[in-house]
Amino acid sequence: MKTRLLPRASFRQAATGAGRRTPVSYAIASTHVPSRPASSGISQRPGASHVSFPGAVKSAFTSKLQFALASESPSLPTYRVVDQDGRVVDSDFSADLADHEVVALYRNMLLISIMDVIMFDAQRQGRLSFYMVSAGEEAISIGSASVLEKGDVVFCQYREQGVFRQRGFELSDFMNQLFANKKDPGKGRNMPVHYGSKELNIHTISSPLATQIPHASGAAYAMKMQRINDPSIPPRVVVVYFGEGAASEGDFHAALNIAATRSCPVIFVCRNNGYAISTPTLEQYRGDGIASRGIGYGIDTIRVDGNDIWAVREATKKARAMALQGEGRPILIEAMSYRVSHHSTSDDSFAYRARVEVEDWKRRDNPISRLRKYMEARGIWDEAKEKDARETIRRDVLKAFSEAEKEKKPPLRTMFEDIYEELTPDLKAQMQQLAEHLDRYPEEYDLSDFDGGRSGLK
Amino acid sequence: MKSSRSIRLISRRAASYVSRPTSRLTTTTERRQYSTHPPNARLNLPIDYSATPLLSHSSQTALATPDLPSEGKNSTTKRMNLFQAINDALSTALTEDENVIIFGEDVAFGGVFRCTMKLAELHGGERVFNTPLTEQGIMGFAIGAAAEGLRPVAEIQFADYVYPAFDQLVNEAAKYRYRDGSCGRSVGGLTVRMPCGGVGHGALYHSQSPESLFTHIPGLRVVMPRSPLQAKGLLLAAIRSNDPVIFMEPKILYRAAVEQVPTAAYTLPLGKADVIKEGKDVTIVSYGQPLYTCNAALEKAEADLGISVELIDLRTIYPWDKETIFKSVQKTGRVLVVHEAMVNAGVGAEVAAAIQEDPETFVRLEAPVQRVAGWSIHTPLMYEKFNVPDVARIYDSIKNTLEY
């Protein structure tokens, strides 16, 4: 990207004194050594099997001309605790949750999936501007969130409703945001599904893909600095979620590389659901998924079955402990799943994939039915409980829905606020211009939805 | 390393060029250095930074700086060039707030322009460190750190290389507070430093002044100092500010501009212009390095034409101090806006439009607002002196506005 210009010889002499033989930069670099010395042992001992080139110090020489063939490197395995029939297949596994806690996890998954269906339909009826469901990915978000500490900081992409729910989001919190009413912490500025919560330590979602990944690295560095400045603060990690499509963005590369070089306690969770809108993974990458890239950055990595909430929990739990070891380090988790739903309410996925493929995934394996089978095998769940839970949740969703829909929108002045910490003279003047305009053309605008109506612009 | 050497040379070269006395010219038959000026030039002479009234050459003038708060006025002073003043501000910020961290490409050994010299040794490698070579990564990392309460000062090695970070700046840094709403998070602790502007031979990718691209982004503050004293006060204000700030440093001034700078920690106000010199016939609005050129031009114009010119430094390019500009133009009725960046959709366009838009100022205009700026081209190596606004073009513009 950068031209590394070399000056003309005459320039160099003019600036450094003719006849000086040591390059300037080298001389300065050697007198102002940074805290971490660069590897500079560029020498070879007699009989050594490798030269310590600074760029790859552990590489041995080989006299065999052989390329590492991507096609021949084995695919990373997918970790699983419970199989499709709900049977435990990891003999080392023992459930760390009481039965009622397992049921609570299940109910959260159910709640997300029921809310998704209702809100998707609400959008179809025009009562909501937009929606995105997370069907098929409930175990990834809820499973990983269920093993985090309250103080851990989370960045999401947009298909992680389960994270919000698991960390304490109520139905009213979802609905206030979706309807952009005056109780929405985002003050009605963001599209639906762009949730955020200060109390739950989840940063507000933004639409640009992958931008949150380097944020997570920087936030994790902040966690680390805060502990250096005050060791009494409990250790915290940052968790960031993104899809396999977003991992093609430059920000993914930047984030993993910087997290590794700065030893940031951050867990990267990739939801690999097979599609980025209409683009299948075959057109997204040609390597072994996202997981294989982690190793290239020097990041410890695991691939898990994203339909298995226990596998997601176990992997995240261990990742959290590893991330906090020593000076901190990043971990990558690739959770495999299938996007059962359309990408969003603006998408008809049957335009680019067969209906039968989707139906097959729904029937064959999904995270909710797998946990249900596990619970039924343990005798802590049955058809009656299922029916009751579904009905109760449905009722609660509809109640929260209608309450949020009735709320007023935030006052009009909200549109000018929070650009800067304080309103600038320009913004005050523009608020005034809008106010005068509304007074001149009162019939042209409906202010009745907004809290305070016209007086909300003061 | 190659880059740092070349850059040091670029700036050192630039500094010696601009401060060289005019008498050293050779005959035209001899092979001329490209940094000299025509033998008969009367206007386009090199700026003499050792004599310009825009720099405080004595302690007294430094301490009499308008807007200097009492901690600055009661301070001792020290001679510093621009990079030393920036280094001083960064060191002060690191000392006074444990949340301040500094990072970017090659900052740990002192930076390719020496702005971060000794900071890693003094404040530790955890607080002053190199990042991988990725502008979008630097910016994303900075935003995340700021959103969790740190006060990162990120460096982009040249303003020319900020574009990979544009998405992070426009869509993330600028919008963070707005979209977070009552959650209350922002990246107000963020300051982004970047060297900008021409140095005589930086060509396409070591010369750019992209400030107007940032002034089109609500949520960012854009600041450009003209001198060491200003740089220290404005940079400290930027770091302490709770809004994200783009801090652009004219790299030609790193070594060239030397003045007395208060040693105490002081700030200068963001969002406030500085009337450098009062006058009654013409107003010149500019910022950064061209202010020196403007001053040279107005000295000639005043002597030749018997007029008086008011010179105003915007200091903060956005949100900018309209009131001071309007007041001046209402008095003089004639105004030039001067900047190095290309003319189309530049800062001059915004200033000119705002002047004609303000009813009280519009009616006082005696002549069209003039813009003296770079042409609408890239910054070509061999033609820089025909592109950057020089003394002759500014002088001519003063004449034009008076003759209208």
XYZ file of C-alpha atoms in Angstrom, chain A residues 1-8 10-12 14-16 23-26 28-29 31-36 153 155 183-187 189-190 196-198 201-212 214-226 228-230 236 238 249-255 257-259 261-262 264 327 414-422 424-426, chain B residues 1-10 12-13 31 33-34 98-101 105-106 108-110 114 117-118 120-121 124-150 157-158 161 164 167-168 171-174 176-185 201-202 205-206 217-221 241-244 318-320 322 350:
188
model
C 0.000 0.000 0.000
C 2.719 2.403 0.940
C 5.503 3.467 -1.313
C 8.670 2.969 0.599
C 10.681 5.621 -1.147
C 14.412 5.709 -1.103
C 15.899 9.160 -1.518
C 18.495 9.845 -4.128
C 22.749 13.074 -3.109
C 19.797 13.730 -0.789
C 21.112 11.294 1.700
C 23.055 16.379 1.975
C 21.000 15.469 4.972
C 23.315 13.189 6.860
C 22.320 4.123 7.295
C 20.598 6.783 9.363
C 17.583 4.761 10.274
C 19.661 1.890 11.536
C 18.699 5.781 15.265
C 16.839 2.541 15.662
C 19.921 3.894 20.041
C 16.151 4.123 20.659
C 15.248 0.510 21.054
C 11.592 -0.011 21.865
C 10.603 -2.002 24.912
C 10.350 -5.211 22.896
C -17.898 -7.021 26.834
C -19.815 -6.918 20.108
C -37.986 3.856 25.350
C -35.478 2.648 22.779
C -31.993 3.406 24.112
C -30.945 4.038 20.507
C -33.479 6.908 20.570
C -32.129 6.349 15.262
C -31.228 2.807 14.220
C -27.455 -2.290 22.298
C -27.228 -2.278 26.064
C -24.942 -0.505 28.461
C -22.105 -4.658 28.251
C -23.189 -5.217 24.661
C -22.178 -2.536 22.216
C -24.826 -1.152 19.892
C -24.990 -2.999 16.600
C -24.084 -1.138 13.416
C -24.818 -2.258 9.883
C -21.337 -2.086 8.301
C -20.066 -5.645 8.379
C -16.962 -6.637 10.316
C -16.214 -3.129 11.619
C -16.920 -4.458 15.118
C -11.203 -4.666 15.343
C -13.320 -2.783 17.915
C -13.302 -5.970 19.943
C -9.514 -6.172 19.747
C -9.203 -2.576 20.939
C -11.779 -3.075 23.688
C -9.924 -6.178 24.828
C -6.757 -4.124 24.974
C -8.671 -1.667 27.170
C -9.666 -4.550 29.490
C -6.001 -5.449 29.731
C -4.860 -1.855 30.395
C -7.519 -1.379 33.053
C -2.596 -3.088 34.567
C -3.727 0.242 36.017
C -5.863 -1.346 38.728
C -12.564 -9.620 31.655
C -14.290 -9.357 24.967
C -13.762 -8.037 4.972
C -10.391 -6.423 5.549
C -11.407 -5.570 9.100
C -11.418 -9.280 9.991
C -7.819 -9.593 8.884
C -6.801 -6.404 10.677
C -8.574 -7.394 13.880
C -3.622 -9.731 13.364
C -3.649 -6.810 15.781
C -5.210 -8.920 18.556
C 0.426 -8.963 18.077
C -0.951 -7.018 21.059
C -5.604 -9.047 23.492
C -0.628 -11.398 29.294
C -33.394 13.769 19.403
C -32.400 13.811 15.753
C -29.927 16.650 16.383
C -28.534 15.460 19.694
C -25.513 13.227 20.382
C -23.707 14.160 17.176
C -21.232 15.840 19.500
C -21.147 15.809 23.282
C -22.857 19.200 23.144
C -22.863 23.007 18.263
C -24.047 26.510 17.248
C -24.677 25.111 13.743
C 12.916 1.509 8.061
C 13.392 2.585 4.485
C 10.300 4.641 4.760
C 11.378 6.285 7.982
C 14.697 7.271 6.548
C 13.151 8.698 3.454
C 10.585 10.573 5.443
C 13.076 12.076 7.802
C 14.931 13.250 4.788
C 11.802 14.604 3.241
C 14.635 17.749 6.943
C 15.070 18.680 3.348
C 22.724 23.294 -12.317
C 18.630 22.718 -7.032
C 14.899 22.387 -7.471
C -3.305 6.755 32.636
C -5.999 6.079 30.043
C -4.013 7.726 27.264
C -2.289 5.262 24.920
C 2.989 2.357 12.515
C 6.565 2.864 13.757
C 7.645 2.976 19.284
C 11.130 4.037 18.124
C 10.016 7.647 17.966
C 10.152 11.978 15.628
C 10.456 10.172 20.522
C 11.297 8.676 23.942
C 7.829 4.357 24.807
C 10.912 4.424 27.028
C 6.202 1.837 28.753
C 5.655 -0.398 25.766
C 2.086 -1.151 26.856
C 1.114 2.505 26.396
C 3.187 3.479 23.372
C 3.461 0.743 20.786
C 3.677 -0.255 17.145
C 0.729 -1.795 15.377
C 0.770 -4.003 12.303
C 0.683 -2.044 9.072
C -3.082 -1.633 8.708
C -4.860 1.704 8.809
C -8.333 0.214 9.135
C -7.003 -1.952 11.940
C -5.427 1.005 13.740
C -8.672 2.920 13.530
C -10.917 0.009 14.484
C -8.662 -0.872 17.402
C -8.652 2.768 18.531
C -12.441 2.970 18.370
C -12.867 -0.172 20.465
C -10.364 1.055 23.039
C -12.043 4.469 23.202
C -15.503 2.928 23.489
C -14.261 1.106 26.591
C -12.913 4.218 28.240
C -9.331 4.645 27.050
C 1.712 7.828 9.152
C 0.596 10.151 6.347
C -2.934 6.740 3.850
C -8.351 2.448 4.314
C -15.157 3.368 6.874
C -14.103 3.156 10.512
C -19.429 4.907 9.872
C -18.067 4.028 13.287
C -16.121 6.771 15.091
C -18.371 9.601 13.951
C -20.816 5.949 17.832
C -22.356 8.414 20.291
C -25.373 9.010 18.063
C -26.355 5.381 17.582
C -25.568 4.372 21.163
C -28.106 6.949 22.350
C -28.910 6.701 26.032
C -26.507 3.765 26.442
C -24.078 6.656 26.558
C -21.031 5.151 24.949
C 8.529 16.764 -3.312
C 6.003 14.425 -1.718
C 1.037 10.121 -1.744
C 3.085 12.223 0.643
C -18.683 14.021 8.529
C -20.921 15.037 11.434
C -19.456 13.840 14.701
C -15.796 14.523 13.992
C -13.817 17.605 14.940
C -12.034 16.546 24.290
C -14.956 14.170 24.589
C -15.519 14.204 20.832
C -13.326 12.309 18.361
C -14.948 21.785 11.624
C -17.123 22.669 13.463
C -15.726 26.062 12.512
C -18.439 31.253 11.685
C -18.009 25.890 2.707
